[in-house]
Amino acid sequence: MPTIIASININGAEYALPPDPRVSLLDFLREHVNLPGAKKGCNQGACGACTVLVDGERILSCLALAVQYEGRSITSIEGLASDGALHPLQQSFIDHDGFQCGYCTPGQICSAIGMAAELRRGVPSYVTADVADATIALSNDELRERMSGNLCRCGAYNGIVAAIAEQHAKEAP
Ligand code: FES
Ligand code: FES
């Protein structure tokens, strides 16, 4: 009888899941697959440094077990560039000085991409005035509330907000 090896897709490549089901997705990325872009800040869901995308939705990889995501597609910061070109939001962070040490930056960028998808789906936030409105504008309050799970110890928030707002405006229909 053939052995079935459970796998997970990360940035377009298939990887066998770890035999130990206790391995977090963050540790799997950083220590098993050698993708250190997602950062271990708090390791308890409080800082956002470990944010990655699962089928386009943002999650905190420190709070997830790798085996939970069998058959799913993970995108980490290493998977955003294509054909040698940075993702437009990565470039926007550079243009707006949206980082200092850069430790929080991979999580900020993955989170902002996931946030944009939530807005397109009409997912309301705590500050959304009309939760029935399917078209939610990314006001300054919306942006700050929706990105409030991603902390920056360097305090580069002005540049982070400017980078995300600029990219969102470019993508607006
Ligand atoms: S390392 Fe995951 S939220 Fe801080
Ligand atoms: S750039 Fe240093 S923690 Fe955000």
XYZ file of N, CA and C and ligand atoms in Angstrom:
527
model
N 0.858 -1.185 0.000
C 0.000 0.000 0.000
C 0.905 1.250 0.000
N 0.686 2.162 -0.949
C 1.559 3.341 -1.004
C 1.318 4.264 0.193
N 2.391 4.912 0.650
C 2.266 5.873 1.743
C 1.803 7.211 1.171
N 0.764 7.780 1.759
C 0.286 9.082 1.305
C 0.951 10.156 2.163
N 1.651 11.060 1.504
C 2.323 12.130 2.230
C 1.508 13.406 2.095
N 1.042 13.914 3.227
C 0.265 15.149 3.202
C 1.179 16.305 2.838
N 0.660 17.208 2.045
C 1.508 18.312 1.598
C 0.780 19.641 1.707
N 1.566 20.668 1.561
C 1.082 22.041 1.652
C 1.796 22.814 0.547
N 1.069 23.741 -0.064
C 1.676 24.536 -1.131
C 2.143 25.862 -0.539
N 3.404 26.153 -0.716
C 3.942 27.417 -0.211
C 4.612 28.158 -1.359
N 4.095 29.308 -1.655
C 4.627 30.146 -2.737
C 4.764 29.374 -4.047
N 3.808 28.482 -4.299
C 3.760 27.763 -5.563
C 4.485 26.432 -5.582
N 5.149 26.075 -4.490
C 5.870 24.794 -4.434
C 5.233 23.894 -3.371
N 5.238 22.588 -3.637
C 4.655 21.634 -2.686
C 5.706 21.181 -1.679
N 5.298 21.104 -0.432
C 6.186 20.625 0.636
C 5.439 19.580 1.460
N 6.164 18.543 1.864
C 5.574 17.546 2.755
C 5.384 18.165 4.129
N 4.226 17.909 4.725
C 3.977 18.447 6.063
C 4.835 17.716 7.087
N 5.114 18.362 8.219
C 5.971 17.726 9.218
C 5.259 16.548 9.887
N 5.981 15.505 10.245
C 5.344 14.387 10.927
C 4.827 14.771 12.313
N 5.439 15.777 12.928
C 5.003 16.231 14.248
C 3.857 17.235 14.075
N 2.644 16.883 14.488
C 1.506 17.785 14.274
C 1.529 19.032 15.143
N 2.487 19.120 16.062
C 2.536 20.291 16.951
C 3.311 21.454 16.351
N 3.911 21.274 15.170
C 4.726 22.334 14.570
C 3.819 23.457 14.053
N 4.074 24.658 14.508
C 3.261 25.784 14.035
C 3.594 26.074 12.578
N 2.664 26.737 11.909
C 2.932 27.111 10.521
C 4.129 28.053 10.458
N 4.244 28.931 11.439
C 5.386 29.855 11.451
C 6.714 29.104 11.568
N 6.788 28.162 12.484
C 8.027 27.390 12.632
C 8.286 26.537 11.400
N 7.228 26.025 10.800
C 7.409 25.233 9.586
C 8.032 26.093 8.486
N 7.493 27.291 8.311
C 8.039 28.182 7.281
C 9.499 28.529 7.566
N 9.757 28.926 8.793
C 11.083 29.458 9.121
C 12.138 28.356 9.272
N 11.766 27.255 9.911
C 12.780 26.272 10.296
C 12.794 25.015 9.445
N 11.675 24.689 8.813
C 11.636 23.474 7.998
C 11.804 23.793 6.519
N 11.242 24.904 6.082
C 11.238 25.238 4.658
C 12.270 26.326 4.344
N 12.858 26.880 5.388
C 13.885 27.910 5.223
C 13.345 29.157 4.526
N 12.176 29.579 4.953
C 11.608 30.849 4.488
C 11.469 31.747 5.722
N 12.479 32.542 6.022
C 12.474 33.311 7.277
C 11.787 34.670 7.190
N 11.055 34.924 6.081
C 10.428 36.241 5.931
C 9.399 36.534 7.004
N 8.490 35.600 7.247
C 7.529 35.786 8.334
C 8.305 35.756 9.649
N 8.046 36.742 10.496
C 8.867 36.909 11.702
C 8.154 36.414 12.952
N 8.977 35.931 13.895
C 8.441 35.537 15.204
C 8.663 36.706 16.157
N 7.598 37.482 16.379
C 7.691 38.604 17.299
C 7.295 38.170 18.690
N 5.993 37.963 18.892
C 5.484 37.590 20.212
C 5.237 36.094 20.337
N 4.979 35.435 19.209
C 4.621 34.009 19.171
C 3.348 33.716 19.951
N 2.495 34.711 20.098
C 1.230 34.475 20.800
C 0.084 35.317 20.247
N 0.185 35.708 18.977
C -0.952 36.347 18.337
C -1.156 37.815 18.651
N -0.135 38.485 19.162
C -0.342 39.865 19.585
C 0.322 40.909 18.705
N 1.214 40.537 17.788
C 1.993 41.574 17.093
C 1.819 41.604 15.578
N 1.415 40.518 14.969
C 1.199 40.496 13.523
C 2.436 40.257 12.680
N 3.600 40.129 13.307
C 4.837 39.980 12.528
C 4.878 38.693 11.709
N 4.073 37.716 12.103
C 4.084 36.402 11.449
C 3.000 36.262 10.392
N 2.330 37.361 10.021
C 1.176 37.272 9.115
C 1.576 36.723 7.742
N 0.814 35.754 7.281
C 0.953 35.226 5.916
C -0.456 35.104 5.331
N -0.523 34.762 4.057
C -1.816 34.611 3.387
C -2.092 33.145 3.133
N -3.309 32.714 3.439
C -3.755 31.355 3.117
C -4.900 31.483 2.133
N -4.674 31.025 0.919
C -5.673 31.209 -0.144
C -6.179 32.652 -0.164
N -5.265 33.574 0.037
C -5.592 35.000 -0.048
C -6.075 35.641 1.232
N -6.306 34.849 2.291
C -6.761 35.422 3.559
C -5.597 35.519 4.528
N -5.558 36.623 5.259
C -4.437 36.812 6.193
C -4.679 36.016 7.470
N -3.630 35.395 7.944
C -3.694 34.675 9.217
C -2.405 34.914 9.994
N -2.468 34.643 11.286
C -1.273 34.706 12.130
C -0.668 33.307 12.172
N 0.468 33.148 11.538
C 1.013 31.796 11.400
C 1.553 31.249 12.711
N 1.780 32.105 13.723
C 2.252 31.590 15.013
C 1.136 30.874 15.758
N -0.116 31.190 15.414
C -1.259 30.575 16.099
C -1.836 29.401 15.316
N -1.204 29.050 14.210
C -1.729 27.992 13.346
C -0.770 26.805 13.343
N -1.332 25.629 13.246
C -0.501 24.433 13.072
C -0.343 24.178 11.580
N 0.849 23.794 11.188
C 1.091 23.553 9.760
C 0.125 22.506 9.213
N -0.144 21.467 10.000
C -0.990 20.378 9.494
C -2.439 20.805 9.251
N -2.847 21.932 9.861
C -4.200 22.437 9.614
C -4.386 22.840 8.162
N -3.290 23.127 7.492
C -3.369 23.729 6.166
C -2.989 22.760 5.057
N -3.161 21.498 5.328
C -2.933 20.481 4.294
C -3.749 20.817 3.049
N -3.091 20.828 1.915
C -3.785 21.072 0.653
C -4.086 22.533 0.360
N -3.747 23.431 1.284
C -4.020 24.859 1.080
C -2.792 25.541 0.486
N -3.001 26.768 0.012
C -1.904 27.534 -0.605
C -1.513 28.696 0.295
N -0.277 28.666 0.727
C 0.268 29.707 1.594
C 1.098 30.665 0.740
N 0.929 31.953 0.990
C 1.825 32.935 0.382
C 2.507 33.698 1.500
N 3.821 33.640 1.498
C 4.592 34.423 2.462
C 5.217 35.591 1.701
N 5.899 36.438 2.428
C 6.489 37.617 1.788
C 7.426 37.210 0.640
N 8.053 36.038 0.768
C 8.986 35.596 -0.283
C 8.264 35.281 -1.591
N 6.941 35.090 -1.521
C 6.194 34.699 -2.714
C 5.506 35.851 -3.419
N 5.723 37.072 -2.970
C 4.984 38.202 -3.548
C 5.622 38.767 -4.811
N 6.924 38.782 -4.865
C 7.587 39.306 -6.066
C 7.375 38.329 -7.214
N 7.347 38.851 -8.421
C 7.231 37.950 -9.568
C 8.121 38.449 -10.698
N 8.761 37.488 -11.351
C 9.682 37.792 -12.449
C 10.713 38.848 -12.050
N 11.173 38.747 -10.827
C 12.221 39.655 -10.377
C 11.734 41.042 -10.008
N 10.436 41.285 -10.132
C 9.892 42.610 -9.793
C 9.178 42.532 -8.451
N 9.417 43.535 -7.622
C 8.728 43.582 -6.338
C 7.223 43.689 -6.546
N 6.470 43.172 -5.580
C 5.028 43.433 -5.558
C 4.864 44.954 -5.426
N 3.852 45.534 -6.081
C 3.677 46.992 -6.011
C 3.621 47.532 -4.580
N 3.053 46.762 -3.658
C 3.001 47.254 -2.280
C 4.391 47.242 -1.632
N 5.213 46.272 -1.988
C 6.596 46.292 -1.493
C 7.293 47.574 -1.969
N 7.100 47.906 -3.236
C 7.720 49.122 -3.773
C 7.174 50.360 -3.084
N 5.882 50.342 -2.790
C 5.273 51.488 -2.129
C 5.838 51.680 -0.721
N 6.097 50.586 -0.026
C 6.727 50.695 1.296
C 8.109 51.347 1.171
N 8.849 51.000 0.137
C 10.162 51.622 -0.074
C 9.980 53.115 -0.378
N 9.051 53.408 -1.271
C 8.855 54.804 -1.691
C 8.452 55.697 -0.534
N 7.698 55.131 0.436
C 7.179 55.946 1.531
C 7.938 55.748 2.843
N 9.103 55.116 2.781
C 9.851 54.854 4.027
C 8.954 54.178 5.055
N 8.261 53.123 4.619
C 7.320 52.450 5.503
C 7.979 51.458 6.445
N 9.246 51.627 6.737
C 9.921 50.741 7.681
C 11.220 51.385 8.157
N 11.687 50.888 9.291
C 13.027 51.274 9.761
C 13.860 49.997 9.878
N 13.650 49.216 10.954
C 14.429 47.972 11.064
C 13.920 46.905 10.102
N 12.658 46.970 9.734
C 12.082 46.022 8.774
C 11.531 44.750 9.390
N 11.615 44.617 10.710
C 11.194 43.352 11.326
C 9.697 43.094 11.139
N 8.912 44.143 11.244
C 7.459 43.965 11.125
C 6.985 43.983 9.683
N 7.857 44.379 8.756
C 7.430 44.711 7.388
C 6.808 43.546 6.620
N 7.373 42.344 6.643
C 6.712 41.251 5.919
C 5.281 41.025 6.386
N 5.076 41.095 7.684
C 3.720 40.927 8.223
C 2.820 42.088 7.830
N 3.361 43.304 7.856
C 2.555 44.471 7.462
C 2.085 44.316 6.022
N 2.987 43.917 5.144
C 2.661 43.848 3.712
C 1.671 42.714 3.442
N 1.916 41.544 4.008
C 0.958 40.444 3.808
C -0.403 40.807 4.391
N -0.394 41.454 5.547
C -1.644 41.832 6.178
C -2.404 42.840 5.322
N -1.696 43.816 4.759
C -2.352 44.840 3.939
C -2.956 44.226 2.674
N -2.295 43.230 2.125
C -2.849 42.558 0.939
C -4.123 41.796 1.320
N -4.085 41.125 2.459
C -5.279 40.425 2.929
C -6.400 41.389 3.264
N -6.031 42.530 3.842
C -7.023 43.553 4.179
C -7.725 44.068 2.934
N -6.967 44.292 1.865
C -7.555 44.794 0.621
C -8.579 43.793 0.084
N -8.263 42.511 0.213
C -9.211 41.485 -0.247
C -10.476 41.497 0.612
N -10.323 41.728 1.921
C -11.496 41.810 2.809
C -12.383 42.993 2.414
N -11.749 44.112 2.094
C -12.526 45.275 1.654
C -13.292 44.968 0.380
N -12.638 44.298 -0.560
C -13.316 43.962 -1.822
C -14.519 43.049 -1.582
N -14.424 42.214 -0.530
C -15.550 41.319 -0.208
C -16.609 42.016 0.639
N -16.376 43.273 1.006
C -17.340 44.013 1.809
C -17.366 43.611 3.264
N -16.249 43.092 3.784
C -16.181 42.704 5.202
C -16.063 43.966 6.054
N -17.030 44.214 6.957
C -16.965 45.440 7.762
C -15.931 45.329 8.888
N -15.539 46.491 9.405
C -14.642 46.523 10.564
C -15.372 47.209 11.719
N -14.708 47.339 12.825
C -15.309 47.976 14.012
C -15.727 49.410 13.723
N -15.010 50.097 12.796
C -15.310 51.511 12.559
C -16.167 51.730 11.314
N -16.615 50.663 10.652
C -17.466 50.825 9.479
C -18.825 51.371 9.911
N -19.217 52.514 9.320
C -20.454 53.169 9.743
C -21.678 52.339 9.361
N -21.699 51.835 8.133
C -22.858 51.080 7.651
C -22.393 49.662 7.309
N -22.661 48.718 8.200
C -22.150 47.358 8.000
C -22.855 46.649 6.848
N -23.976 47.224 6.369
C -24.699 46.619 5.244
C -24.147 47.108 3.903
N -23.261 48.104 3.965
C -22.721 48.677 2.733
C -21.693 47.714 2.138
N -21.955 47.256 0.919
C -21.039 46.296 0.291
C -19.778 46.976 -0.227
N -19.816 48.310 -0.369
C -18.643 49.037 -0.866
C -18.111 49.919 0.250
N -17.033 49.498 0.840
C -16.481 50.222 1.987
C -15.240 50.975 1.533
N -15.245 52.289 1.743
C -14.079 53.102 1.371
C -12.982 52.911 2.411
N -11.744 52.979 1.955
C -10.621 52.838 2.886
C -10.257 54.217 3.432
N -11.044 54.662 4.404
C -10.725 55.925 5.068
C -9.503 55.720 5.951
N -8.991 56.822 6.468
C -7.853 56.728 7.379
C -8.206 55.883 8.598
N -9.413 56.078 9.125
C -9.842 55.300 10.292
C -9.962 53.817 9.949
N -10.533 53.517 8.756
C -10.663 52.115 8.350
C -9.282 51.475 8.232
N -8.379 52.188 7.605
C -7.043 51.626 7.394
C -6.356 51.349 8.738
N -6.405 52.309 9.623
C -5.726 52.139 10.916
C -6.374 51.041 11.753
N -7.705 50.977 11.733
C -8.390 49.932 12.485
C -8.055 48.551 11.912
N -8.133 48.443 10.589
C -7.932 47.136 9.955
C -6.488 46.672 10.038
N -5.559 47.588 10.201
C -4.145 47.208 10.328
C -3.685 47.242 11.783
N -4.616 47.384 12.716
C -4.219 47.570 14.116
C -3.612 46.309 14.731
N -3.759 45.179 14.085
C -3.137 43.955 14.598
C -1.676 43.815 14.223
N -1.170 44.752 13.448
C 0.237 44.702 13.035
C 0.985 45.845 13.707
N 1.790 45.489 14.696
C 2.516 46.502 15.463
C 3.871 46.782 14.827
N 4.315 48.017 14.983
C 5.653 48.401 14.509
C 6.382 49.069 15.661
N 7.373 48.384 16.178
C 8.084 48.927 17.341
C 8.942 50.129 16.974
N 9.249 50.289 15.693
C 10.005 51.464 15.254
C 9.095 52.679 15.099
N 7.802 52.465 15.112
C 6.874 53.589 14.964
C 6.853 54.165 13.561
N 7.018 53.317 12.562
C 7.026 53.798 11.172
C 5.609 53.895 10.609
N 4.652 54.158 11.476
C 3.253 54.077 11.068
C 2.877 55.070 9.969
N 3.425 56.281 10.023
C 3.044 57.253 8.993
C 3.401 56.742 7.605
N 4.592 56.197 7.450
C 5.007 55.662 6.157
C 4.216 54.417 5.783
N 3.912 53.584 6.754
C 3.132 52.363 6.499
C 1.746 52.736 5.974
N 1.099 53.662 6.671
C -0.248 54.095 6.257
C -0.190 54.733 4.869
N 0.812 55.578 4.623
C 0.915 56.241 3.311
C 1.125 55.218 2.200
N 1.954 54.217 2.452
C 2.233 53.189 1.432
C 0.976 52.390 1.109
N 0.259 51.986 2.147
C -0.947 51.175 1.927
C -2.026 52.012 1.244
N -2.189 53.247 1.694
C -3.222 54.116 1.101
C -2.917 54.374 -0.370
N -1.646 54.612 -0.680
C -1.295 54.873 -2.087
C -1.593 53.660 -2.956
N -1.207 52.487 -2.479
C -1.429 51.283 -3.272
C -2.916 51.001 -3.423
N -3.674 51.237 -2.352
C -5.112 51.020 -2.445
C -5.732 51.956 -3.480
N -5.285 53.226 -3.481
C -5.830 54.186 -4.448
C -5.503 53.765 -5.875
N -4.316 53.198 -6.087
C -3.935 52.743 -7.428
C -4.797 51.580 -7.889
N -5.198 50.736 -6.933
C -5.977 49.541 -7.292
C -7.467 49.823 -7.400
N -7.878 51.024 -6.961
C -9.316 51.332 -6.952
C -9.880 51.266 -8.375
N -11.080 50.671 -8.528
C -11.659 50.568 -9.880
C -12.042 51.932 -10.449
S 4.521 36.349 16.173
Fe 2.495 35.870 15.544
S 1.321 37.532 16.237
Fe 3.308 37.955 17.026
S 10.105 48.766 11.020
Fe 10.998 48.111 12.895
S 9.357 47.126 13.914
Fe 8.422 48.033 12.173
